[in-house]
PDB file of C-alpha atoms and ligand atoms in Angstrom:
ATOM      1  CA  MET A   1      77.187  16.988   4.195  1.00 95.00           C
ATOM      2  CA  LYS A   2      80.275  14.806   1.856  1.00 98.00           C
ATOM      3  CA  ILE A   3      83.115  16.935   0.836  1.00 98.00           C
ATOM      4  CA  ALA A   4      85.724  16.902  -1.145  1.00 99.00           C
ATOM      5  CA  ILE A   5      89.061  17.679  -0.885  1.00 99.00           C
ATOM      6  CA  GLY A   6      91.800  17.506  -2.488  1.00 99.00           C
ATOM      7  CA  ALA A   7      96.450  19.249  -3.090  1.00 99.00           C
ATOM      8  CA  ASP A   8      98.631  18.832  -4.779  1.00 99.00           C
ATOM      9  CA  HIS A   9     102.796  18.516  -2.869  1.00 98.00           C
ATOM     10  CA  ALA A  10     102.812  22.235  -1.537  1.00 98.00           C
ATOM     11  CA  GLY A  11      99.268  21.902   0.334  1.00 98.00           C
ATOM     12  CA  TYR A  12     100.012  18.274   0.636  1.00 98.00           C
ATOM     13  CA  GLN A  13     100.220  18.625   4.581  1.00 98.00           C
ATOM     14  CA  LEU A  14      97.412  21.338   5.345  1.00 98.00           C
ATOM     15  CA  LYS A  15      95.375  19.000   3.865  1.00 98.00           C
ATOM     16  CA  GLU A  16      95.759  16.258   6.298  1.00 98.00           C
ATOM     17  CA  SER A  17      95.491  18.940   9.209  1.00 98.00           C
ATOM     18  CA  LEU A  18      92.161  19.623   7.765  1.00 98.00           C
ATOM     19  CA  LYS A  19      90.759  15.997   7.323  1.00 98.00           C
ATOM     20  CA  ARG A  20      91.181  15.974  10.890  1.00 97.00           C
ATOM     21  CA  LEU A  21      89.353  18.580  11.779  1.00 96.00           C
ATOM     22  CA  LEU A  22      86.838  16.938   9.668  1.00 98.00           C
ATOM     23  CA  ASP A  23      87.210  14.100  11.256  1.00 98.00           C
ATOM     24  CA  GLU A  24      86.527  15.850  14.608  1.00 96.00           C
ATOM     25  CA  LEU A  25      83.384  17.579  12.934  1.00 95.00           C
ATOM     26  CA  GLY A  26      82.202  13.884  12.296  1.00 97.00           C
ATOM     27  CA  LEU A  27      82.499  15.262   8.583  1.00 97.00           C
ATOM     28  CA  LEU A  28      82.188  12.433   5.411  1.00 98.00           C
ATOM     29  CA  TYR A  29      84.757  13.169   3.236  1.00 98.00           C
ATOM     30  CA  GLU A  30      86.606  11.815  -0.269  1.00 98.00           C
ATOM     31  CA  ASP A  31      90.144  12.061  -0.262  1.00 98.00           C
ATOM     32  CA  PHE A  32      91.540  12.872  -3.939  1.00 98.00           C
ATOM     33  CA  GLY A  33      95.198  13.198  -2.824  1.00 98.00           C
ATOM     34  CA  THR A  34      98.097  13.207  -3.361  1.00 98.00           C
ATOM     35  CA  THR A  35      99.358  11.212  -0.735  1.00 98.00           C
ATOM     36  CA  ASN A  36     102.291  12.879   0.146  1.00 98.00           C
ATOM     37  CA  GLY A  37     105.468  15.867  -0.669  1.00 98.00           C
ATOM     38  CA  GLN A  38     105.902  14.621  -4.550  1.00 98.00           C
ATOM     39  CA  SER A  39     105.767  16.724  -6.865  1.00 98.00           C
ATOM     40  CA  VAL A  40     102.320  16.742  -8.743  1.00 98.00           C
ATOM     41  CA  ASP A  41     100.951  18.509 -11.094  1.00 99.00           C
ATOM     42  CA  TYR A  42      97.142  20.326  -9.431  1.00 98.00           C
ATOM     43  CA  PRO A  43      94.329  20.225 -12.249  1.00 98.00           C
ATOM     44  CA  ASP A  44      94.738  17.231 -12.432  1.00 98.00           C
ATOM     45  CA  PHE A  45      93.402  17.177  -8.307  1.00 99.00           C
ATOM     46  CA  ALA A  46      91.248  20.215  -9.306  1.00 98.00           C
ATOM     47  CA  GLN A  47      89.833  18.165 -12.138  1.00 98.00           C
ATOM     48  CA  ALA A  48      88.431  15.799  -9.189  1.00 98.00           C
ATOM     49  CA  VAL A  49      87.578  17.345  -6.709  1.00 98.00           C
ATOM     50  CA  ALA A  50      85.685  19.472  -9.089  1.00 98.00           C
ATOM     51  CA  THR A  51      84.031  16.829 -10.555  1.00 98.00           C
ATOM     52  CA  GLY A  52      82.481  15.456  -7.729  1.00 98.00           C
ATOM     53  CA  VAL A  53      80.961  18.645  -6.938  1.00 98.00           C
ATOM     54  CA  ALA A  54      80.325  19.519 -10.196  1.00 98.00           C
ATOM     55  CA  THR A  55      78.204  16.311 -10.948  1.00 98.00           C
ATOM     56  CA  GLY A  56      76.757  16.251  -7.500  1.00 98.00           C
ATOM     57  CA  ASN A  57      78.577  13.021  -5.455  1.00 98.00           C
ATOM     58  CA  PHE A  58      79.427  15.935  -2.869  1.00 98.00           C
ATOM     59  CA  ASP A  59      79.009  18.908  -1.570  1.00 98.00           C
ATOM     60  CA  ARG A  60      81.679  20.342  -1.054  1.00 98.00           C
ATOM     61  CA  GLY A  61      84.883  20.490  -2.335  1.00 99.00           C
ATOM     62  CA  ILE A  62      88.361  21.583   0.056  1.00 99.00           C
ATOM     63  CA  LEU A  63      91.842  22.401  -2.617  1.00 99.00           C
ATOM     64  CA  VAL A  64      94.654  23.374  -1.354  1.00 99.00           C
ATOM     65  CA  CYS A  65      98.098  24.289  -3.398  1.00 98.00           C
ATOM     66  CA  GLY A  66     101.073  26.799  -2.826  1.00 98.00           C
ATOM     67  CA  THR A  67      98.607  29.820  -2.961  1.00 99.00           C
ATOM     68  CA  GLY A  68      95.191  28.017  -4.245  1.00 98.00           C
ATOM     69  CA  VAL A  69      95.172  30.680  -7.071  1.00 98.00           C
ATOM     70  CA  GLY A  70      95.600  27.605  -9.863  1.00 98.00           C
ATOM     71  CA  MET A  71      93.060  24.779  -7.961  1.00 98.00           C
ATOM     72  CA  SER A  72      91.113  27.850  -7.976  1.00 98.00           C
ATOM     73  CA  ILE A  73      90.740  28.837 -11.655  1.00 98.00           C
ATOM     74  CA  ALA A  74      91.220  24.826 -12.225  1.00 98.00           C
ATOM     75  CA  ALA A  75      87.871  24.335 -10.489  1.00 98.00           C
ATOM     76  CA  ASN A  76      86.126  27.320 -11.628  1.00 98.00           C
ATOM     77  CA  ARG A  77      85.927  25.175 -15.360  1.00 97.00           C
ATOM     78  CA  HIS A  78      83.290  23.502 -14.855  1.00 96.00           C
ATOM     79  CA  ALA A  79      79.808  25.237 -14.706  1.00 94.00           C
ATOM     80  CA  ALA A  80      78.144  24.250 -11.788  1.00 96.00           C
ATOM     81  CA  VAL A  81      81.439  24.675 -10.015  1.00 98.00           C
ATOM     82  CA  ARG A  82      82.064  28.325  -7.296  1.00 98.00           C
ATOM     83  CA  ALA A  83      85.464  27.955  -5.958  1.00 98.00           C
ATOM     84  CA  VAL A  84      87.241  30.804  -3.942  1.00 99.00           C
ATOM     85  CA  VAL A  85      90.098  31.338  -3.033  1.00 98.00           C
ATOM     86  CA  CYS A  86      90.261  32.984   0.938  1.00 98.00           C
ATOM     87  CA  SER A  87      93.127  34.265   3.026  1.00 98.00           C
ATOM     88  CA  GLU A  88      90.697  34.793   5.497  1.00 98.00           C
ATOM     89  CA  PRO A  89      87.691  33.182   7.384  1.00 98.00           C
ATOM     90  CA  LEU A  90      85.191  36.519   6.347  1.00 99.00           C
ATOM     91  CA  SER A  91      85.983  35.965   3.156  1.00 98.00           C
ATOM     92  CA  ALA A  92      85.349  32.164   3.528  1.00 99.00           C
ATOM     93  CA  ARG A  93      82.016  32.874   5.067  1.00 99.00           C
ATOM     94  CA  MET A  94      81.035  35.588   2.559  1.00 98.00           C
ATOM     95  CA  ALA A  95      81.204  33.242   0.104  1.00 98.00           C
ATOM     96  CA  ARG A  96      78.540  31.462   1.584  1.00 98.00           C
ATOM     97  CA  GLN A  97      76.705  33.693   1.983  1.00 98.00           C
ATOM     98  CA  HIS A  98      76.284  35.894  -0.812  1.00 98.00           C
ATOM     99  CA  ASN A  99      77.689  33.927  -4.143  1.00 98.00           C
ATOM    100  CA  ASP A 100      76.636  30.041  -3.073  1.00 98.00           C
ATOM    101  CA  ALA A 101      80.251  28.886  -3.576  1.00 98.00           C
ATOM    102  CA  ASN A 102      80.852  25.255  -2.936  1.00 98.00           C
ATOM    103  CA  VAL A 103      84.090  24.694  -3.224  1.00 99.00           C
ATOM    104  CA  LEU A 104      87.312  26.137  -0.632  1.00 99.00           C
ATOM    105  CA  CYS A 105      90.432  27.021  -2.273  1.00 99.00           C
ATOM    106  CA  ILE A 106      93.532  27.364   0.539  1.00 99.00           C
ATOM    107  CA  GLY A 107      96.742  28.382  -0.070  1.00 99.00           C
ATOM    108  CA  ALA A 108      99.744  26.706   2.111  1.00 98.00           C
ATOM    109  CA  ARG A 109     101.785  29.191   1.214  1.00 98.00           C
ATOM    110  CA  VAL A 110      99.952  31.916   2.614  1.00 98.00           C
ATOM    111  CA  VAL A 111      97.938  31.482   5.822  1.00 98.00           C
ATOM    112  CA  GLY A 112      99.166  28.822   8.766  1.00 98.00           C
ATOM    113  CA  LEU A 113      97.555  25.943   9.986  1.00 98.00           C
ATOM    114  CA  GLY A 114      95.205  27.978  12.547  1.00 98.00           C
ATOM    115  CA  THR A 115      93.882  30.703  10.223  1.00 98.00           C
ATOM    116  CA  ALA A 116      93.486  27.326   7.373  1.00 98.00           C
ATOM    117  CA  ILE A 117      91.359  25.845  10.076  1.00 98.00           C
ATOM    118  CA  ASP A 118      88.956  29.382  10.796  1.00 98.00           C
ATOM    119  CA  ILE A 119      88.509  29.952   7.471  1.00 98.00           C
ATOM    120  CA  LEU A 120      87.287  25.616   6.449  1.00 98.00           C
ATOM    121  CA  ASP A 121      85.558  26.305   9.937  1.00 97.00           C
ATOM    122  CA  ALA A 122      83.629  30.176   8.639  1.00 98.00           C
ATOM    123  CA  PHE A 123      83.318  27.934   5.163  1.00 98.00           C
ATOM    124  CA  LEU A 124      81.097  25.305   5.990  1.00 98.00           C
ATOM    125  CA  GLY A 125      79.692  27.153   9.326  1.00 97.00           C
ATOM    126  CA  ALA A 126      77.380  29.273   6.568  1.00 98.00           C
ATOM    127  CA  SER A 127      74.749  28.835   4.484  1.00 98.00           C
ATOM    128  CA  PHE A 128      73.434  30.528   1.247  1.00 98.00           C
ATOM    129  CA  GLU A 129      71.004  33.355   2.214  1.00 98.00           C
ATOM    130  CA  GLY A 130      69.158  32.928  -1.168  1.00 97.00           C
ATOM    131  CA  GLY A 131      66.332  36.074  -1.453  1.00 96.00           C
ATOM    132  CA  ARG A 132      68.774  38.906  -4.099  1.00 97.00           C
ATOM    133  CA  HIS A 133      71.880  36.326  -3.948  1.00 98.00           C
ATOM    134  CA  ALA A 134      70.456  34.251  -5.594  1.00 98.00           C
ATOM    135  CA  ALA A 135      69.168  36.072  -9.078  1.00 97.00           C
ATOM    136  CA  ARG A 136      72.409  36.993  -9.059  1.00 97.00           C
ATOM    137  CA  VAL A 137      73.970  33.893  -8.613  1.00 97.00           C
ATOM    138  CA  ALA A 138      71.701  32.727 -11.072  1.00 96.00           C
ATOM    139  CA  LYS A 139      73.304  35.055 -13.337  1.00 96.00           C
ATOM    140  CA  ILE A 140      76.348  33.669 -12.768  1.00 94.00           C
ATOM    141  CA  ASN A 141      75.700  30.421 -13.389  1.00 92.00           C
ATOM    142  CA  ALA A 142      74.055  31.253 -16.620  1.00 92.00           C
ATOM    143  CA  GLY A 143      77.863  32.504 -18.026  1.00 84.00           C
TER     144      GLY A 143
HETATM  145  C1  LIG B   1     103.535  24.465  -6.564  1.00 53.04           C
HETATM  146  O1  LIG B   1     104.203  24.786  -6.441  1.00 53.04           O
HETATM  147  C2  LIG B   1     102.417  25.718  -6.496  1.00 53.04           C
HETATM  148  O2  LIG B   1     103.066  26.302  -8.258  1.00 53.04           O
HETATM  149  C3  LIG B   1     101.315  25.536  -6.443  1.00 53.04           C
HETATM  150  O3  LIG B   1     101.173  24.249  -5.333  1.00 53.04           O
HETATM  151  C4  LIG B   1      99.824  26.434  -6.840  1.00 53.04           C
HETATM  152  O4  LIG B   1     100.521  27.099  -6.236  1.00 53.04           O
HETATM  153  C5  LIG B   1      99.248  27.226  -7.662  1.00 53.04           C
HETATM  154  O5  LIG B   1      98.919  27.377  -7.961  1.00 53.04           O
END
């Protein structure tokens, strides 16, 4: 699995911590920035990660900003992207199992590191269940 990860200034520190988890899990990822805590615009990083997922170059995207909200709105402008903002692991797992979500957004000002790790673990560890959910996701994709 190849993962694209990005953050704005508000999510920078958490992104760095989540990268350490990806390293521990031995997962391949590309970091699309930002590279420090200086103020930047979250849509720039959402576009980069969402484009990577929409083009098929990456299997999953991870986006971190203050709340995760702006990142999810921006990422979802791409038709092939199903981005979710999650503040607890159950939603992250269900977003994979039922919604085939391919981009996870986390709010660094909303959740602590331990919860963020649990959310990411749940998202990466779960698979789309297909079946009745496939028809529903097809309706989302049809617009
Ligand atoms: C930046 O201050 C903040 O607006 C951004 O990180 C994010 O929370 C937007 O949704």
